Amino acid sequence: MSDAALHDHDARLSACPACDAAPLAQRIAGARGGQEEVILSLPTIHCATCITDVERVLNRHPGVRDARVNLTLRRVIVDAPGLTAEELIPVVESIGYEAHELDPAALSASAADRQGRDILMRIGVSGFAMMNIMILSVAVWSGAEDATRDMFHWISGAIALPTVAFAGQPFFSSAWRALRHGRLGMDVPISLALILASAISVYETLHSGHHAYFDAAVMLCFFLLIGRYLDYRTRAVARSAAEELTALEVPRAFRITPAGDEPVPVAELRPGDLIRIRPGARIPADGEIAEGSSEIDRSLLTGESIPVPAGPGFALSAGEANLTGPLVMRVTAAGRDSSLARLTALVAAAESARGHYTGLADRASRLYSPLVHLLAFCSFLGWYLTTHDLRLAVNVAAAVLIITCPCALGLAVPAVITAASGRLFRRGMLIKDGTALERLAEVDAVVFDKTGTLTLGVPQLVSLDPIPAEARLVALALAQGSGHPLSQALAQALVDAGTEPAALADLREVPGYGISGLWQGREVRLGRADWLGAEHGDATLSASWLSLGQGAPIRLEFSDRLRPGAETCVARLLGSGRRVMLLSGDAAPVVEDLARRLGIAEWRAGVTPVEKAEALRRLRQEGLHPLMVGDGLNDTAALTEAHVSISPASALDAARTASDMVLMGSDLAPVAEALELARSARARIKENFAISLIYNIVAVPIAIAGFATPLMAALAMSLSSISVTLNALRLR
Amino acid sequence: MEILGLLIPVSLGLGGLGLLAFIWSLRGRQYDDPKGDAERILSPEWDDHPKP
């Protein structure tokens, strides 16, 4: 184990210079034709067998020095000089695991790692100190007297003071920041209690007092740090997964130079550059076509599911996908100026203006913090005025601060959120925002987008019936010669039906139109209606035409394939009494067909992005809390406008940025589950608040009355923290 | 009671050893993939001949 860990350590160290000087290193690596290290995302691995399978097959591949799977992050890091991801992905996929390339430059995990380890270190140190002081304290509580007690107190202090100084830093710095901005956060009473408890304990020890609070101070640190760590973990998992999604789109473009094509990072594209776009690639910048013709899939931008034919002079936007023909494009706006980036920035601005939703924890601490200070101050005043004993009064005030100190409160929300988001993560759903789960619990209306959300955006042949048996052989041969999605869907349907391809000669693809070939001396064609001379008919369903050289062309109809889990998800949402709506930018008949299939009564077609956002705003004005599920650029405004939003991982970066949660798998069913889970998570959080409230109602009067010994403080604190954590674990 | 003078440093020292071990394992990035480590135990791959 240690050996492997060390190796992992080495492997990462060697990658670090690349993170530091990412753009430069990337260019050098690009020029060299491959990075030293390839990181692949493996979303489907889950067990010991998966780990060994993947590592074994990769290690056996020639050129691979080492492969190490990280199951927590679902990644494999392959140390393979000279090999590229394109060569390694088929190796992993050959044994049945889905793999995607990740861009190492976009994964800045190191800084987040350091923060997590920092908190863990403080937990370890305070845990060590807590256990040792507790042993000594037990001796004091069970009746150690005079010199022995003082010695134990001195040793406790010697352990506790450096520990509090080191482990309490996160609280001190955060409290200081809050105070400087004139706010009272949760960290102010914590810091005050830590400092006061330590100071009083030192004073008491010096004067041979009976009670010292060293154990309480250190235990406070320990429990609160655990809460901090849970909080950090949830955020880190979400952030690293969000980074991973960004890294999935390796931003590389092929710039045409006199010396040939040169791969460059998209960030380095300049207006006026000529870039080559291969069929199937996504367009990296705004521009217009200089050469070539093809069909463009704009479904992510507009929601229309039918590809648009494009030729020289046609304007392209970043984010669209090139389908059939190779294109040469002249860049007009790239990087930060591209329409895609502008939109992302717009969404970011809209997001910050959305009005900050205050989570339950924030609201609780806003009430709690002033109350605690007031209580401590009142008991100090009360005791001082009645007894005129400053030492006793400060002692009681410190006891009140320690006993009320929000260990349970600090754990209440993070523990529940960690348990809930862990469960959602296992079901393939990712929470980006800490308050998203609380907002999700309030949802009473759900709005779906169509293309890419309820459907996969992948066409499927409606029926094979219109094609005569003989024509099927020709159709398959033609369809297999093209990379167009409709051709691929046709080929898939024919292969599933057990068809063998006919022998064709002179197979030629005309980008933007279709594919042709020679069969028994006749020219056969598969493609667009006008190219084959057929009547267009209604253009509602995406259609392709097949001509056998004689007779009328045959019309082939395609429909969008339903996303798995869409039916059960909609059915469960409707069953739970929530309003379900379908808003799509696509044509009415397609949308109506889908709505009928899923049983959605409220649907609208041909909706523009602005109308979508307006529809959501209206829902909110009606007092509803709508959840928006969408994937395209046309949805981003609506995603931002919604109370809470979800987008699938296949969505554009802009849409994922705008949404609060991301669906990692292709299954839609977790959406309905997440709504149920969010409700029970909110219930748990409220129970946790109730537990800490009851605890305070019992403990605070005891402290104010001056009966709180350090033993009672320690017992009460542990008891409340543990019960809150156990309650949260019921969610798993 | 003299025994305390011996026992307390011993217990502190042992605790400190545990702390050092924890810091060492933390620095060695042993907590980076808790889920993977839990699963790797089940694999017979490295039992007889540890990974080089």
Tab-separated table of C-alpha atoms in Angstrom, chain A residues 108-423:
chain	number	residue	atom	x	y	z
A	108	SER	CA	-6.443	22.141	-10.405
A	109	ALA	CA	-6.998	19.616	-7.652
A	110	SER	CA	-3.763	20.407	-5.836
A	111	ALA	CA	-4.907	23.575	-4.052
A	112	ALA	CA	-8.136	21.983	-2.846
A	113	ASP	CA	-6.198	18.903	-1.771
A	114	ARG	CA	-3.928	20.973	0.385
A	115	GLN	CA	-6.855	22.605	2.144
A	116	GLY	CA	-8.471	19.270	2.933
A	117	ARG	CA	-5.259	17.832	4.274
A	118	ASP	CA	-4.755	20.964	6.329
A	119	ILE	CA	-8.083	20.469	8.108
A	120	LEU	CA	-7.398	16.749	8.546
A	121	MET	CA	-4.060	17.585	10.147
A	122	ARG	CA	-5.754	19.918	12.621
A	123	ILE	CA	-8.340	17.251	13.402
A	124	GLY	CA	-5.549	14.769	14.065
A	125	VAL	CA	-3.652	17.130	16.357
A	126	SER	CA	-6.717	18.179	18.334
A	127	GLY	CA	-7.827	14.542	18.580
A	128	PHE	CA	-4.466	13.559	20.015
A	129	ALA	CA	-4.548	16.443	22.486
A	130	MET	CA	-8.159	15.740	23.423
A	131	MET	CA	-7.504	12.108	24.306
A	132	ASN	CA	-4.477	12.882	26.438
A	133	ILE	CA	-6.082	15.760	28.290
A	134	MET	CA	-9.173	13.655	28.841
A	135	ILE	CA	-7.119	10.967	30.607
A	136	LEU	CA	-5.688	13.587	32.932
A	137	SER	CA	-9.070	15.242	33.401
A	138	VAL	CA	-10.716	11.982	34.388
A	139	ALA	CA	-8.150	11.746	37.162
A	140	VAL	CA	-9.073	15.249	38.307
A	141	TRP	CA	-12.801	14.574	38.101
A	142	SER	CA	-12.447	11.378	40.111
A	143	GLY	CA	-10.909	13.286	42.960
A	144	ALA	CA	-7.252	14.201	42.453
A	145	GLU	CA	-6.374	16.829	45.014
A	146	ASP	CA	-3.935	19.669	45.594
A	147	ALA	CA	-0.480	19.176	44.114
A	148	THR	CA	-1.528	16.228	41.924
A	149	ARG	CA	-4.462	18.171	40.499
A	150	ASP	CA	-2.284	21.197	39.818
A	151	MET	CA	0.294	19.054	38.081
A	152	PHE	CA	-2.393	17.471	35.903
A	153	HIS	CA	-3.730	20.926	35.083
A	154	TRP	CA	-0.259	22.129	34.158
A	155	ILE	CA	0.336	19.183	31.844
A	156	SER	CA	-3.112	19.630	30.321
A	157	GLY	CA	-2.366	23.290	29.725
A	158	ALA	CA	0.964	22.499	28.140
A	159	ILE	CA	-0.815	20.256	25.660
A	160	ALA	CA	-3.938	22.350	25.194
A	161	LEU	CA	-2.508	25.824	24.600
A	162	PRO	CA	-0.416	24.977	21.499
A	163	THR	CA	-3.219	22.751	20.255
A	164	VAL	CA	-5.840	25.476	20.517
A	165	ALA	CA	-3.450	27.927	18.891
A	166	PHE	CA	-2.843	25.557	15.979
A	167	ALA	CA	-6.172	23.770	15.560
A	168	GLY	CA	-8.294	26.840	16.218
A	169	GLN	CA	-6.750	28.906	13.448
A	170	PRO	CA	-9.588	28.416	10.944
A	171	PHE	CA	-12.055	29.763	13.511
A	172	PHE	CA	-9.868	32.644	14.648
A	173	SER	CA	-9.178	33.872	11.149
A	174	SER	CA	-12.809	33.564	10.080
A	175	ALA	CA	-14.005	35.300	13.249
A	176	TRP	CA	-11.500	38.095	12.713
A	177	ARG	CA	-12.735	38.528	9.139
A	178	ALA	CA	-16.340	38.672	10.346
A	179	LEU	CA	-15.554	41.207	13.046
A	180	ARG	CA	-13.638	43.430	10.648
A	181	HIS	CA	-16.722	43.580	8.451
A	182	GLY	CA	-18.881	44.306	11.465
A	183	ARG	CA	-20.697	40.981	11.475
A	184	LEU	CA	-21.222	38.344	14.145
A	185	GLY	CA	-20.765	34.974	12.519
A	186	MET	CA	-20.893	31.574	14.093
A	187	ASP	CA	-17.115	31.737	14.482
A	188	VAL	CA	-17.093	34.729	16.826
A	189	PRO	CA	-18.639	32.946	19.836
A	190	ILE	CA	-16.490	29.910	19.034
A	191	SER	CA	-13.270	31.922	19.088
A	192	LEU	CA	-14.370	33.839	22.136
A	193	ALA	CA	-15.137	30.599	23.977
A	194	LEU	CA	-11.795	29.079	22.975
A	195	ILE	CA	-9.781	32.097	24.084
A	196	LEU	CA	-11.798	32.713	27.240
A	197	ALA	CA	-11.696	29.042	28.268
A	198	SER	CA	-7.941	28.833	27.762
A	199	ALA	CA	-7.264	32.099	29.554
A	200	ILE	CA	-9.454	31.241	32.534
A	201	SER	CA	-7.975	27.758	32.740
A	202	VAL	CA	-4.459	29.175	32.874
A	203	TYR	CA	-5.535	31.661	35.545
A	204	GLU	CA	-7.240	28.931	37.599
A	205	THR	CA	-4.222	26.663	37.307
A	206	LEU	CA	-1.938	29.439	38.490
A	207	HIS	CA	-4.155	29.952	41.538
A	208	SER	CA	-4.699	26.226	42.237
A	209	GLY	CA	-8.358	26.448	41.220
A	210	HIS	CA	-10.588	23.379	41.156
A	211	HIS	CA	-11.809	23.625	37.589
A	212	ALA	CA	-9.930	24.046	34.356
A	213	TYR	CA	-11.617	23.955	30.971
A	214	PHE	CA	-8.653	22.767	28.889
A	215	ASP	CA	-10.452	19.576	27.889
A	216	ALA	CA	-13.580	21.444	26.861
A	217	ALA	CA	-11.605	23.905	24.737
A	218	VAL	CA	-9.771	21.159	22.864
A	219	MET	CA	-12.870	19.041	22.420
A	220	LEU	CA	-14.674	22.062	21.023
A	221	CYS	CA	-11.932	22.375	18.411
A	222	PHE	CA	-12.141	18.690	17.588
A	223	PHE	CA	-15.887	18.488	17.023
A	224	LEU	CA	-16.107	21.783	15.171
A	225	LEU	CA	-13.233	20.807	12.892
A	226	ILE	CA	-15.078	17.626	12.023
A	227	GLY	CA	-18.036	19.763	10.984
A	228	ARG	CA	-15.694	21.960	8.943
A	229	TYR	CA	-14.206	18.933	7.254
A	230	LEU	CA	-17.591	17.477	6.346
A	231	ASP	CA	-18.552	20.833	4.906
A	232	TYR	CA	-15.310	20.995	2.957
A	233	ARG	CA	-15.711	17.437	1.635
A	234	THR	CA	-19.123	18.122	0.124
A	235	ARG	CA	-17.869	21.246	-1.564
A	236	ALA	CA	-14.654	19.613	-2.758
A	237	VAL	CA	-16.441	16.654	-4.311
A	238	ALA	CA	-18.795	18.998	-6.113
A	239	ARG	CA	-16.007	21.266	-7.240
A	240	SER	CA	-13.720	18.521	-8.465
A	241	ALA	CA	-16.564	16.945	-10.382
A	242	ALA	CA	-17.477	20.305	-11.886
A	243	GLU	CA	-13.845	20.742	-12.862
A	244	GLU	CA	-13.921	17.293	-14.333
A	245	LEU	CA	-16.886	18.234	-16.485
A	246	THR	CA	-15.011	21.247	-17.771
A	247	ALA	CA	-11.948	19.138	-18.370
A	248	LEU	CA	-13.994	16.695	-20.408
A	249	GLU	CA	-13.962	19.094	-23.316
A	250	VAL	CA	-10.306	19.201	-24.143
A	251	PRO	CA	-10.031	22.590	-25.739
A	252	ARG	CA	-7.887	22.034	-28.790
A	253	ALA	CA	-8.294	23.416	-32.275
A	254	PHE	CA	-6.444	22.690	-35.490
A	255	ARG	CA	-4.982	25.879	-36.897
A	256	ILE	CA	-3.973	25.867	-40.544
A	257	THR	CA	-0.446	27.175	-40.991
A	258	PRO	CA	1.837	27.114	-44.041
A	259	ALA	CA	3.675	24.203	-42.410
A	260	GLY	CA	0.494	22.184	-42.032
A	261	ASP	CA	-2.142	21.762	-39.359
A	262	GLU	CA	-1.026	22.617	-35.873
A	263	PRO	CA	-3.000	21.694	-32.747
A	264	VAL	CA	-3.353	24.730	-30.468
A	265	PRO	CA	-5.292	25.401	-27.271
A	266	VAL	CA	-8.545	27.187	-28.012
A	267	ALA	CA	-7.468	30.038	-25.747
A	268	GLU	CA	-4.748	30.907	-28.252
A	269	LEU	CA	-7.037	31.351	-31.244
A	270	ARG	CA	-7.107	34.869	-32.639
A	271	PRO	CA	-9.622	36.509	-34.972
A	272	GLY	CA	-8.547	35.884	-38.553
A	273	ASP	CA	-7.076	32.442	-37.889
A	274	LEU	CA	-8.088	29.667	-40.217
A	275	ILE	CA	-8.990	26.477	-38.410
A	276	ARG	CA	-9.972	23.064	-39.641
A	277	ILE	CA	-13.056	21.434	-38.165
A	278	ARG	CA	-13.440	17.722	-38.640
A	279	PRO	CA	-16.853	16.068	-38.922
A	280	GLY	CA	-18.193	15.258	-35.490
A	281	ALA	CA	-16.190	17.996	-33.781
A	282	ARG	CA	-17.589	20.865	-31.772
A	283	ILE	CA	-16.947	24.360	-33.068
A	284	PRO	CA	-14.432	26.065	-30.748
A	285	ALA	CA	-14.985	29.731	-31.601
A	286	ASP	CA	-17.292	32.079	-33.485
A	287	GLY	CA	-16.608	32.518	-37.176
A	288	GLU	CA	-17.745	31.835	-40.677
A	289	ILE	CA	-17.153	28.988	-43.089
A	290	ALA	CA	-14.365	29.672	-45.561
A	291	GLU	CA	-14.385	26.353	-47.371
A	292	GLY	CA	-16.461	23.210	-47.473
A	293	SER	CA	-20.068	22.404	-46.808
A	294	SER	CA	-21.672	20.359	-44.101
A	295	GLU	CA	-24.613	20.119	-41.794
A	296	ILE	CA	-24.583	21.822	-38.424
A	297	ASP	CA	-26.238	20.537	-35.276
A	298	ARG	CA	-27.398	23.553	-33.290
A	299	SER	CA	-29.647	21.669	-30.885
A	300	LEU	CA	-27.655	22.753	-27.849
A	301	LEU	CA	-28.006	26.408	-28.814
A	302	THR	CA	-31.564	26.605	-30.054
A	303	GLY	CA	-33.266	23.346	-29.170
A	304	GLU	CA	-34.070	22.477	-32.789
A	305	SER	CA	-33.391	18.816	-33.365
A	306	ILE	CA	-32.981	18.933	-37.166
A	307	PRO	CA	-29.484	19.686	-38.519
A	308	VAL	CA	-29.038	22.837	-40.620
A	309	PRO	CA	-27.184	22.694	-43.972
A	310	ALA	CA	-24.246	25.096	-44.154
A	311	GLY	CA	-21.849	26.303	-46.854
A	312	PRO	CA	-19.204	29.007	-47.389
A	313	GLY	CA	-20.129	32.284	-45.719
A	314	PHE	CA	-22.398	30.587	-43.160
A	315	ALA	CA	-21.918	31.989	-39.664
A	316	LEU	CA	-21.003	29.517	-36.957
A	317	SER	CA	-21.167	29.965	-33.205
A	318	ALA	CA	-19.014	28.284	-30.631
A	319	GLY	CA	-20.748	25.241	-29.178
A	320	GLU	CA	-22.412	24.028	-32.364
A	321	ALA	CA	-21.389	20.645	-33.741
A	322	ASN	CA	-20.189	19.933	-37.256
A	323	LEU	CA	-21.831	16.767	-38.555
A	324	THR	CA	-20.897	15.570	-42.035
A	325	GLY	CA	-18.223	17.408	-43.968
A	326	PRO	CA	-14.815	18.791	-43.070
A	327	LEU	CA	-14.862	22.569	-42.810
A	328	VAL	CA	-12.326	25.356	-42.874
A	329	MET	CA	-13.476	28.219	-40.711
A	330	ARG	CA	-12.254	31.778	-40.315
A	331	VAL	CA	-12.353	32.839	-36.672
A	332	THR	CA	-14.116	36.129	-35.971
A	333	ALA	CA	-14.272	35.957	-32.194
A	334	ALA	CA	-12.489	33.528	-29.940
A	335	GLY	CA	-11.923	32.775	-26.295
A	336	ARG	CA	-13.428	35.448	-24.088
A	337	ASP	CA	-15.111	37.216	-26.981
A	338	SER	CA	-16.947	34.210	-28.374
A	339	SER	CA	-20.698	34.155	-28.038
A	340	LEU	CA	-20.451	31.114	-25.790
A	341	ALA	CA	-18.096	32.772	-23.346
A	342	ARG	CA	-20.158	35.966	-23.385
A	343	LEU	CA	-23.217	33.956	-22.518
A	344	THR	CA	-21.436	32.187	-19.688
A	345	ALA	CA	-20.416	35.535	-18.281
A	346	LEU	CA	-23.982	36.796	-18.630
A	347	VAL	CA	-25.256	33.818	-16.712
A	348	ALA	CA	-22.658	34.356	-14.009
A	349	ALA	CA	-23.819	37.939	-13.656
A	350	ALA	CA	-27.476	36.914	-13.544
A	351	GLU	CA	-26.607	34.310	-10.970
A	352	SER	CA	-25.003	36.720	-8.564
A	353	ALA	CA	-27.999	38.998	-8.976
A	354	ARG	CA	-30.429	36.172	-8.292
A	355	GLY	CA	-30.608	37.191	-4.671
A	356	HIS	CA	-28.741	35.141	-2.180
A	357	TYR	CA	-30.736	32.321	-0.755
A	358	THR	CA	-29.933	31.980	2.892
A	359	GLY	CA	-29.627	28.397	4.002
A	360	LEU	CA	-31.138	27.066	7.196
A	361	ALA	CA	-27.717	27.092	8.860
A	362	ASP	CA	-27.170	30.759	8.060
A	363	ARG	CA	-30.550	31.718	9.382
A	364	ALA	CA	-29.965	29.685	12.528
A	365	SER	CA	-26.554	31.192	13.201
A	366	ARG	CA	-27.855	34.695	12.563
A	367	LEU	CA	-30.318	34.198	15.406
A	368	TYR	CA	-27.997	32.170	17.554
A	369	SER	CA	-24.828	34.240	17.645
A	370	PRO	CA	-26.145	37.447	19.224
A	371	LEU	CA	-28.262	35.410	21.635
A	372	VAL	CA	-25.239	33.497	22.921
A	373	HIS	CA	-23.213	36.654	23.491
A	374	LEU	CA	-26.139	38.278	25.217
A	375	LEU	CA	-26.662	35.266	27.488
A	376	ALA	CA	-23.005	35.079	28.453
A	377	PHE	CA	-22.852	38.808	29.110
A	378	CYS	CA	-26.057	38.762	31.171
A	379	SER	CA	-24.868	35.903	33.336
A	380	PHE	CA	-21.549	37.668	33.836
A	381	LEU	CA	-23.342	40.854	34.892
A	382	GLY	CA	-25.817	39.003	37.065
A	383	TRP	CA	-23.182	37.034	38.924
A	384	TYR	CA	-20.891	40.005	39.337
A	385	LEU	CA	-23.659	42.224	40.680
A	386	THR	CA	-24.899	39.634	43.156
A	387	THR	CA	-21.583	38.274	44.417
A	388	HIS	CA	-19.054	41.023	43.507
A	389	ASP	CA	-16.684	38.192	42.643
A	390	LEU	CA	-15.083	38.941	39.288
A	391	ARG	CA	-13.366	35.565	39.060
A	392	LEU	CA	-16.588	33.643	39.624
A	393	ALA	CA	-18.530	35.833	37.173
A	394	VAL	CA	-15.996	35.349	34.382
A	395	ASN	CA	-15.964	31.642	35.145
A	396	VAL	CA	-19.720	31.355	34.756
A	397	ALA	CA	-19.707	33.443	31.579
A	398	ALA	CA	-17.073	31.157	30.096
A	399	ALA	CA	-19.088	28.093	31.081
A	400	VAL	CA	-22.126	29.542	29.349
A	401	LEU	CA	-20.108	30.247	26.198
A	402	ILE	CA	-18.630	26.765	26.164
A	403	ILE	CA	-21.873	24.954	26.861
A	404	THR	CA	-23.829	26.906	24.274
A	405	CYS	CA	-20.996	26.630	21.828
A	406	PRO	CA	-22.554	25.382	18.668
A	407	CYS	CA	-20.817	22.037	18.230
A	408	ALA	CA	-24.100	20.367	17.461
A	409	LEU	CA	-25.215	23.326	15.385
A	410	GLY	CA	-21.919	23.348	13.498
A	411	LEU	CA	-22.359	19.679	12.683
A	412	ALA	CA	-26.110	19.713	12.076
A	413	VAL	CA	-26.128	20.940	8.484
A	414	PRO	CA	-22.785	19.656	7.107
A	415	ALA	CA	-23.389	16.137	8.415
A	416	VAL	CA	-26.792	15.928	6.749
A	417	ILE	CA	-25.646	17.538	3.510
A	418	THR	CA	-22.637	15.220	3.332
A	419	ALA	CA	-24.757	12.134	3.884
A	420	ALA	CA	-27.378	13.256	1.359
A	421	SER	CA	-25.000	14.414	-1.340
A	422	GLY	CA	-22.977	11.238	-0.904
A	423	ARG	CA	-26.080	9.237	-1.587
